[in-house]
PDB file of C-alpha atoms in Angstrom:
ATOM      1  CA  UNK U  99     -21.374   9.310  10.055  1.00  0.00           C
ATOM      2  CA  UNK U 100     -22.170   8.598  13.434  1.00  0.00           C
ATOM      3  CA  UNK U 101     -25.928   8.484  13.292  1.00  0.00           C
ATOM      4  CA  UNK U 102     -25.767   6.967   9.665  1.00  0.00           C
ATOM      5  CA  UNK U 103     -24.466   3.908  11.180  1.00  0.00           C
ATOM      6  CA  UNK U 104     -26.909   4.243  14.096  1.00  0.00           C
ATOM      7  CA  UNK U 105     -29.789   4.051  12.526  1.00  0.00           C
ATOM      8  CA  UNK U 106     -28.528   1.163  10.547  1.00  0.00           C
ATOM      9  CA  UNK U 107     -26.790  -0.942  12.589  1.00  0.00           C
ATOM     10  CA  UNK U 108     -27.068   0.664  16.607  1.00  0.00           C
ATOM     11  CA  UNK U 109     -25.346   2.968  18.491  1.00  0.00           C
ATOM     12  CA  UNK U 110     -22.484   0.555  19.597  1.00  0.00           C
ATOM     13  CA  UNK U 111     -21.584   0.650  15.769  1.00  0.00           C
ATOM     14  CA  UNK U 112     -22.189   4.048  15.398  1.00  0.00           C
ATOM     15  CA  UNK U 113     -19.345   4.428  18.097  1.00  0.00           C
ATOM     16  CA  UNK U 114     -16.978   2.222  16.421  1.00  0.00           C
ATOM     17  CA  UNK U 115     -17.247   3.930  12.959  1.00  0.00           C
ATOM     18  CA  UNK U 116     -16.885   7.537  14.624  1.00  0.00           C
ATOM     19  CA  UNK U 117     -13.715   6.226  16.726  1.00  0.00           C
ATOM     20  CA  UNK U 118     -12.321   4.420  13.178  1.00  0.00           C
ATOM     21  CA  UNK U 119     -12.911   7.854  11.366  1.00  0.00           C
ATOM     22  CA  UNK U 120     -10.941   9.807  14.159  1.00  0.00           C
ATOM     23  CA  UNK U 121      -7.999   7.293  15.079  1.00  0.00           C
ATOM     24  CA  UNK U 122      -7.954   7.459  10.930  1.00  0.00           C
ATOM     25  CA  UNK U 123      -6.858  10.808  10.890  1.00  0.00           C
ATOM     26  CA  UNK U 124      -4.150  10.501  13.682  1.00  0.00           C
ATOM     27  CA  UNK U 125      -2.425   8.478  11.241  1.00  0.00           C
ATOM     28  CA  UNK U 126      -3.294   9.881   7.879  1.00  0.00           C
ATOM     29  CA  UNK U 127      -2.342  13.648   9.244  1.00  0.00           C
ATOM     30  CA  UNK U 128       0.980  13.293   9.904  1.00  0.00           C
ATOM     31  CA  UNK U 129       1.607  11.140   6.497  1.00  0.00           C
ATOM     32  CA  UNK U 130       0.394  13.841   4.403  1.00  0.00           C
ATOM     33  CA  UNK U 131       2.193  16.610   5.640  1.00  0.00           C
ATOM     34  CA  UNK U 132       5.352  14.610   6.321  1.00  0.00           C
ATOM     35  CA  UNK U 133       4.462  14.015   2.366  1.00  0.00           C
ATOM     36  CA  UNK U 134       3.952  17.736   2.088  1.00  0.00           C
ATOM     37  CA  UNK U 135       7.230  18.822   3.451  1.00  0.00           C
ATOM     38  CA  UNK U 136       9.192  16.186   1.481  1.00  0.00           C
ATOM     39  CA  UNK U 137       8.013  17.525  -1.349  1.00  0.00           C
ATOM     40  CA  UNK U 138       8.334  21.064  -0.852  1.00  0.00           C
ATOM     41  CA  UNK U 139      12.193  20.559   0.037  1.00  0.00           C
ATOM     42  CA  UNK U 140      12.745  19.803  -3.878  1.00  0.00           C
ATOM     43  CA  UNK U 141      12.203  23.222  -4.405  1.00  0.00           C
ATOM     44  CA  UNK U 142      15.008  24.147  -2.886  1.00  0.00           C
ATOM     45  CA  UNK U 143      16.991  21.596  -1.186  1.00  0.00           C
ATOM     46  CA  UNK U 144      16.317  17.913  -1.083  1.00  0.00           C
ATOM     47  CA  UNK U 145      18.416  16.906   0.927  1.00  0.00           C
ATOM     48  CA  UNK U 146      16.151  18.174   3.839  1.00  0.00           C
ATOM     49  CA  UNK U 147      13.461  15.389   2.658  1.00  0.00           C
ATOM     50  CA  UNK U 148      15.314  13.111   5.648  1.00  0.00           C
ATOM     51  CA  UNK U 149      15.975  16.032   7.727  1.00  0.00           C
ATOM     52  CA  UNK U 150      13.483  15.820  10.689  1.00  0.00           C
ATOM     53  CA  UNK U 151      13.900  19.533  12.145  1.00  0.00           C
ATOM     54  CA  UNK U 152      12.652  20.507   9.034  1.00  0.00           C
ATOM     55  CA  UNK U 153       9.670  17.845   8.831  1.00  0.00           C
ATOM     56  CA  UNK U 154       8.711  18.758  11.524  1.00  0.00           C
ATOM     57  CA  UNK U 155       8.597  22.825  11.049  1.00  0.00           C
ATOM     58  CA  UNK U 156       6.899  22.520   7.956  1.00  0.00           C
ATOM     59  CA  UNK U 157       4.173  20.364   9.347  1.00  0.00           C
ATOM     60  CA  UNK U 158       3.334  22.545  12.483  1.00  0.00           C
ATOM     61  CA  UNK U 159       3.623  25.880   9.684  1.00  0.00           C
ATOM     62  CA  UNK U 160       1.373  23.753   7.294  1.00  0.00           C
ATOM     63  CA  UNK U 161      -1.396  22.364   9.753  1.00  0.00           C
ATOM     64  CA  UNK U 162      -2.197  25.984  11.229  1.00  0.00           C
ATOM     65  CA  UNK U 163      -2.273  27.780   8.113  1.00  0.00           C
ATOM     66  CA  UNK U 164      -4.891  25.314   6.789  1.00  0.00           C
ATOM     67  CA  UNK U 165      -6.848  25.600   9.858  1.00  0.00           C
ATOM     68  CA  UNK U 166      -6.818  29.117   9.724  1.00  0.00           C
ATOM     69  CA  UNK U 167      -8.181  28.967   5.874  1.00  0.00           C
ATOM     70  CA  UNK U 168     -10.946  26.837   6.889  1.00  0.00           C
ATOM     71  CA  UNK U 169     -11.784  29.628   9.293  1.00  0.00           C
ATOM     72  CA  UNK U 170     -12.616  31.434   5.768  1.00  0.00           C
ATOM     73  CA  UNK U 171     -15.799  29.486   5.251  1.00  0.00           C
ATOM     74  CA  UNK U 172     -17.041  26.763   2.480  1.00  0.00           C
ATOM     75  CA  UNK U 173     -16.581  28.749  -0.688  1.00  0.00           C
ATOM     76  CA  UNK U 174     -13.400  29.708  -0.097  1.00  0.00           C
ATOM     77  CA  UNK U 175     -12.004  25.902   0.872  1.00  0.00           C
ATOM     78  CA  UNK U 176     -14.272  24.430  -1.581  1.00  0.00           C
ATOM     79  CA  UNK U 177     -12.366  27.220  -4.444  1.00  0.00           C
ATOM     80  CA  UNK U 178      -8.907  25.918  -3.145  1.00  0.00           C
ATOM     81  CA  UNK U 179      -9.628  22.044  -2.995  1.00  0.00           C
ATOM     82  CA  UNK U 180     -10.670  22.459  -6.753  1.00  0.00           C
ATOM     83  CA  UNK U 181      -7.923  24.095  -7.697  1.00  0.00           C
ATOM     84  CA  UNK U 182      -5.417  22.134  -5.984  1.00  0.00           C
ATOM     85  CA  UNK U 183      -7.130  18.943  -7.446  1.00  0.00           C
ATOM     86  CA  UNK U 184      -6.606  19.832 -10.770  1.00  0.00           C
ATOM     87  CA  UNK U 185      -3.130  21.646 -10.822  1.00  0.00           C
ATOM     88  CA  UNK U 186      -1.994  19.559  -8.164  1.00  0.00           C
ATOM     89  CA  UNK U 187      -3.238  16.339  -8.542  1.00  0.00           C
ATOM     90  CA  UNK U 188      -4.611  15.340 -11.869  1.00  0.00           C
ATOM     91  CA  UNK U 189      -2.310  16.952 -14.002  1.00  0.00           C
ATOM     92  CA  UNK U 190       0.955  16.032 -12.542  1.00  0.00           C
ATOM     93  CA  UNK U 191      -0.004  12.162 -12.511  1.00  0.00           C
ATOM     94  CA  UNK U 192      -1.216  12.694 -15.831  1.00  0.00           C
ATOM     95  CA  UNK U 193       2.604  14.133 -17.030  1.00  0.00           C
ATOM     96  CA  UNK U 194       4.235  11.365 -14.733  1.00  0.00           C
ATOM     97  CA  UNK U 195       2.172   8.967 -16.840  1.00  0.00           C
ATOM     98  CA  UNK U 196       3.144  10.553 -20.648  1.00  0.00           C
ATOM     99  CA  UNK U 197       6.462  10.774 -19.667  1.00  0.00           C
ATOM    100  CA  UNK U 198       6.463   7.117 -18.075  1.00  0.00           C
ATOM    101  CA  UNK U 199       5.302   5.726 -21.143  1.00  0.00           C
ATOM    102  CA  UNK U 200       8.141   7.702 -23.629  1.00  0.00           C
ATOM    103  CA  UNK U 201      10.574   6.588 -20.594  1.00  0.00           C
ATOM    104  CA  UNK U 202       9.488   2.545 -21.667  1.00  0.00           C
ATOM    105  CA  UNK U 203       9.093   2.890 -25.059  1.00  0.00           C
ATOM    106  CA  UNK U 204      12.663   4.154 -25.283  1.00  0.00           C
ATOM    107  CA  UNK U 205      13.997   1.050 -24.025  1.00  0.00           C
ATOM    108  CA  UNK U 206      14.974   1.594 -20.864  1.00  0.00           C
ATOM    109  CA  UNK U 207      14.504  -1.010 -18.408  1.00  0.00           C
ATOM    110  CA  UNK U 208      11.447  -1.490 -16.404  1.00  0.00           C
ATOM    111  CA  UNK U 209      11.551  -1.691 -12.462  1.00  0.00           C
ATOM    112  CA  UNK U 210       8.767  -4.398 -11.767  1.00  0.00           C
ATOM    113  CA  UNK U 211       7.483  -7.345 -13.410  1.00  0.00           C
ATOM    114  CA  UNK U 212       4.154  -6.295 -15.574  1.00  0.00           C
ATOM    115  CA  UNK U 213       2.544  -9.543 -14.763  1.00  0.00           C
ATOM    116  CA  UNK U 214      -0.972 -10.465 -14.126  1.00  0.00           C
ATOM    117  CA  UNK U 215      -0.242 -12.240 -11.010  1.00  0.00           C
ATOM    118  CA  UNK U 216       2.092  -9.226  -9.922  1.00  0.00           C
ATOM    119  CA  UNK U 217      -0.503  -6.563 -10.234  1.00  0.00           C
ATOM    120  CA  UNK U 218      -3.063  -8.092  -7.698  1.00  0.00           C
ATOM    121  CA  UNK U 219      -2.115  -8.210  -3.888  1.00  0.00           C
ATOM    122  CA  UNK U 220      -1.448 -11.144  -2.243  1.00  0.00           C
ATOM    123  CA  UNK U 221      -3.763 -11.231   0.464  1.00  0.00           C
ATOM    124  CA  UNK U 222      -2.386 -13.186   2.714  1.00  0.00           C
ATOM    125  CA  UNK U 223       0.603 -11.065   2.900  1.00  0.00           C
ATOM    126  CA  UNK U 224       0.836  -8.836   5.566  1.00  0.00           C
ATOM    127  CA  UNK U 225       2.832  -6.055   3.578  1.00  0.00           C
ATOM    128  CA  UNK U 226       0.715  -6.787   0.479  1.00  0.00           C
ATOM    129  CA  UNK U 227      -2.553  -5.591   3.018  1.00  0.00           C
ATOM    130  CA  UNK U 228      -0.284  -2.812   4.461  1.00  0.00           C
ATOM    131  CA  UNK U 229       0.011  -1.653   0.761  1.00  0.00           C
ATOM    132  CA  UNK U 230      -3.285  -2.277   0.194  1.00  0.00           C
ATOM    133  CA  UNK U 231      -4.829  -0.178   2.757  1.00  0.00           C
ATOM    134  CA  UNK U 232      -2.566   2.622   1.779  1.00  0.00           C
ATOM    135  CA  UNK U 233      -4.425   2.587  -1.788  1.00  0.00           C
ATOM    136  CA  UNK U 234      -7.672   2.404  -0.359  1.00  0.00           C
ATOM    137  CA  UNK U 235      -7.154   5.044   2.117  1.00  0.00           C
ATOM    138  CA  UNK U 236      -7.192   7.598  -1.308  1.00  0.00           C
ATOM    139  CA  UNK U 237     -11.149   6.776  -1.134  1.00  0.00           C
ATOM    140  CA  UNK U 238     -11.578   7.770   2.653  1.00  0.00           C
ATOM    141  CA  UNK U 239     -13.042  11.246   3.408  1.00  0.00           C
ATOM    142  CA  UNK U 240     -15.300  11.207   0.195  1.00  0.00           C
ATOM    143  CA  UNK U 241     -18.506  10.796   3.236  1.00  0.00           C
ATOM    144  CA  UNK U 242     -17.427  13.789   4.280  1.00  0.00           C
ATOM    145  CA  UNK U 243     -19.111  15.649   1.656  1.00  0.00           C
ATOM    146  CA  UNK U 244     -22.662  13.938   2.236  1.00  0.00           C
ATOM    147  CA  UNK U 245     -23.006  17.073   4.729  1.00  0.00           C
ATOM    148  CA  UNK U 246     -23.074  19.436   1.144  1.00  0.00           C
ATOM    149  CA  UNK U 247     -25.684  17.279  -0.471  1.00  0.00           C
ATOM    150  CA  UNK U 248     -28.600  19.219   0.416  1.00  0.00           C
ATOM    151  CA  UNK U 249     -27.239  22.166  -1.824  1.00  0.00           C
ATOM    152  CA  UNK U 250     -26.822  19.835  -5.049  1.00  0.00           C
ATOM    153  CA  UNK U 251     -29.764  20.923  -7.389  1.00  0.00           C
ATOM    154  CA  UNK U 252     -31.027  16.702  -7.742  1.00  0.00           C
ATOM    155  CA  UNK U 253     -29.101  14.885  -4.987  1.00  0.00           C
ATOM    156  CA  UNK U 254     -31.014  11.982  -5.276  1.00  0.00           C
ATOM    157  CA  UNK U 255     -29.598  11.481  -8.734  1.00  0.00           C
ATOM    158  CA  UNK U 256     -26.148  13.466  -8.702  1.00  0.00           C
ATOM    159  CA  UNK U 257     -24.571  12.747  -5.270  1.00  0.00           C
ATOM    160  CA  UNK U 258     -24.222   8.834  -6.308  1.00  0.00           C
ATOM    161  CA  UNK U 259     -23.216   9.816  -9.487  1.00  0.00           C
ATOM    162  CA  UNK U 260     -20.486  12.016  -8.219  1.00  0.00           C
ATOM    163  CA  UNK U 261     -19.263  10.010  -5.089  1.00  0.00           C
ATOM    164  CA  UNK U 262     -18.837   6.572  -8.307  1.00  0.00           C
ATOM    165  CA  UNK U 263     -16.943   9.285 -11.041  1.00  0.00           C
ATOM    166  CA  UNK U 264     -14.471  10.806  -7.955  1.00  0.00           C
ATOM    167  CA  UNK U 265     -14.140   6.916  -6.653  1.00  0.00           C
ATOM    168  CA  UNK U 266     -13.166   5.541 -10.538  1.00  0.00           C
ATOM    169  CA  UNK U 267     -10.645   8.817 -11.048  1.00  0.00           C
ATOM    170  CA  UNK U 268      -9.036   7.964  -7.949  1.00  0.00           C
ATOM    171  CA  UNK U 269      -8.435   4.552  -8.663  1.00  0.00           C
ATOM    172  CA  UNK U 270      -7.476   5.514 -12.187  1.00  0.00           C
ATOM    173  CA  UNK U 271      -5.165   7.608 -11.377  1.00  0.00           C
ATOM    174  CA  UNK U 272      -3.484   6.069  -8.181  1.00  0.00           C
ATOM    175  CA  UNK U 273      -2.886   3.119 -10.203  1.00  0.00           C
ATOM    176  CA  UNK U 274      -1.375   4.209 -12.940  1.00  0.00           C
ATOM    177  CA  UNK U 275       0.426   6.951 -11.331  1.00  0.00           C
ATOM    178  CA  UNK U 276       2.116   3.629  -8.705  1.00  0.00           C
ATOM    179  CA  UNK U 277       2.420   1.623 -11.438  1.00  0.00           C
ATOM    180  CA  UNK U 278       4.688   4.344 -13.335  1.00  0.00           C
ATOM    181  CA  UNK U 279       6.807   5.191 -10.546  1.00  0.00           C
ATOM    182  CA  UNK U 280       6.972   1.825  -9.958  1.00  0.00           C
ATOM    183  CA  UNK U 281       8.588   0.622 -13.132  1.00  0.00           C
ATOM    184  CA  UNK U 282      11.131   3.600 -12.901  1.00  0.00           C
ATOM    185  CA  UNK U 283      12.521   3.718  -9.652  1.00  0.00           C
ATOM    186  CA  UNK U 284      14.193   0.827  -8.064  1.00  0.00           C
ATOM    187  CA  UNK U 285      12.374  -0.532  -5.219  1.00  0.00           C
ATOM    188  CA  UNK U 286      15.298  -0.277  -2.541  1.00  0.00           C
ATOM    189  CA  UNK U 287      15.435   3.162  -3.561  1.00  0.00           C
ATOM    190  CA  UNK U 288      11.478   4.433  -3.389  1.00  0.00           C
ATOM    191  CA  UNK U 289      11.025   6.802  -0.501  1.00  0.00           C
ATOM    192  CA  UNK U 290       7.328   6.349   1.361  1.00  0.00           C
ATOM    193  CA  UNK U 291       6.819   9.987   1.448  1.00  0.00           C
ATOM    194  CA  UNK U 292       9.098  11.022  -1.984  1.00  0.00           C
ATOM    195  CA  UNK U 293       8.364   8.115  -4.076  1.00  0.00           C
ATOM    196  CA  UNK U 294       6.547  10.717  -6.746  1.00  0.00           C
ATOM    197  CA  UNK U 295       9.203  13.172  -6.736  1.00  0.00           C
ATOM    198  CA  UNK U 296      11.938  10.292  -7.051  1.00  0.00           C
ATOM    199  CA  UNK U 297      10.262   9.254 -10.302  1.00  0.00           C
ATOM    200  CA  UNK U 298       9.788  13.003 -11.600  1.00  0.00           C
ATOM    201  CA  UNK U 299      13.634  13.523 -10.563  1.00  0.00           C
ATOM    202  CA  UNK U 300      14.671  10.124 -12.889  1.00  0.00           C
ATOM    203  CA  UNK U 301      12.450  11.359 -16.052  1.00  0.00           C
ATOM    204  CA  UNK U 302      13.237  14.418 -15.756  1.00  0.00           C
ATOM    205  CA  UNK U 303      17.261  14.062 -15.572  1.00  0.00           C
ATOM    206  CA  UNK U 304      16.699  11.511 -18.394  1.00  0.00           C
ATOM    207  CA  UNK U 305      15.111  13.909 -21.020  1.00  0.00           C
ATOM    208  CA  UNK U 306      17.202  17.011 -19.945  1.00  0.00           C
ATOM    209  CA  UNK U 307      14.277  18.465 -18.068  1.00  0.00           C
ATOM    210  CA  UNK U 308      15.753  19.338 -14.818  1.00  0.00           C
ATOM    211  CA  UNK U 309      14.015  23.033 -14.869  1.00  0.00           C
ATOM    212  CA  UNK U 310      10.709  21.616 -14.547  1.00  0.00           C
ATOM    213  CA  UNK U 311      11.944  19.861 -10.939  1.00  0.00           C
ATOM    214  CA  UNK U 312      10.751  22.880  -9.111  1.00  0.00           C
ATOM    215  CA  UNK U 313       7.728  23.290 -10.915  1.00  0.00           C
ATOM    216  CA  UNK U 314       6.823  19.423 -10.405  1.00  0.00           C
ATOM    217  CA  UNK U 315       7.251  19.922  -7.031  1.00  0.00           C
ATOM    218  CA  UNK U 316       5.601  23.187  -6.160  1.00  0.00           C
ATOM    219  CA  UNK U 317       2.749  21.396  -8.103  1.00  0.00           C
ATOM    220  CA  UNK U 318       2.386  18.342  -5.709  1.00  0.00           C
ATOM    221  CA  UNK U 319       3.233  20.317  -3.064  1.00  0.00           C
ATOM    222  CA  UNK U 320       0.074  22.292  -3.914  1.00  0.00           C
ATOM    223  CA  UNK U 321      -2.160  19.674  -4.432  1.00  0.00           C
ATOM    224  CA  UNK U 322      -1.071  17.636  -1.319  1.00  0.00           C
ATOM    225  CA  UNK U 323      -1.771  20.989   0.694  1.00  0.00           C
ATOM    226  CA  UNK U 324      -5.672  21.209  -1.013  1.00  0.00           C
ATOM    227  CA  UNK U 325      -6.225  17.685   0.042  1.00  0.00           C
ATOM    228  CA  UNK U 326      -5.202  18.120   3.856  1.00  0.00           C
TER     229      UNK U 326
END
């Protein structure tokens, strides 16, 4: 990234996009295993989602055994990220969605105002940008894999074409997968880090489906774990 930027735009702004891609991570590490661990405690007990001991341990567990799996090489990483994204990822937003949607059109009452005007940020609220650069930070890291693009058989032609499809299922999916839990869970009562599993928790109490809590949340669990 560093001497992309460099040759573009000169070394001064090559440093500032290197030092914005680090002090990035500083803050996007923690979230996602704090998110991690939170999720991981509906398996068993989620009560420990506020418990900070236990935030804590399972970040410091988490971190090191992903760096020691990256000490694996490529092809193993590159096998787990792909699984995770599927099982972890895509499919659970997907049932979050189904189940959102039978959730509305049984009547129940909706959380949020479905308005035009609602579902674009206000940008000159400071929250609304907060929020904002939350969603966006879901397309961060995708550069990253500009370092693999030598090994794609016609990169000229399938890199862009697979940096716009992973960029549009991204912002498919994180909208409609904030816009469900959204219109289920009360706002006073959606956790930062446990928002998802909040909404999973409501649907799933509401259609008798309380067995499939652990499995919804060794799911995200696994998928947040393949992203970090």
């Amino acid at each position: 990234l560093y001497t992309w930027v460099r040759e573009g735009l000169g070394p001064r702004f090559g440093f500032m996009a290197i030092w914005l891609q680090w002090i990035a991570n500083v803050i996007w590490y923690p979230t996602v295993l704090t998110f991690i661990a939170t999720s991981f405690s509906y398996l068993f007990m989620p009560e420990l989602a506020t418990n900070k001991f236990y935030i804590l341990s399972i970040i410091l567990i988490t971190l090191w055994t992903a760096t020691f799996i990256n000490f694996l090489g490529m092809r193993v990483s590159g096998l787990i990220s792909s699984l995770t994204a599927i099982f972890g990822t895509i499919l659970p937003i997907a049932l979050i969605v189904v189940l959102g949607l039978i959730w509305i059109g049984n009547g129940h009452p909706i959380q949020i105002a479905l308005t035009w005007k609602s579902f674009f940020p206000n940008l000159t609220s400071l929250n609304d940008l907060v929020l904002l650069s939350g969603f966006f930070l879901g397309l961060t890291g995708m550069e990253m894999s500009a370092v693999h693009a030598r090994e794609v058989h016609n990169p000229n032609r399938d890199y862009p074409r697979a940096i716009f499809l992973s960029a549009l299922l991204i912002i498919l999916f994180s909208t409609l997968g904030s816009i469900t839990i959204a219109a289920i869970v009360p706002v006073d009562q959606i956790g930062l880090a446990s928002g998802g599993m909040e909404a999973f928790s409501s649907l799933f109490t509401t259609f008798g489906m309380q067995w499939a809590m652990p499995i919804s949340a060794a799911s995200r669990t696994y998928g947040a774990r393949g992203v970090m």
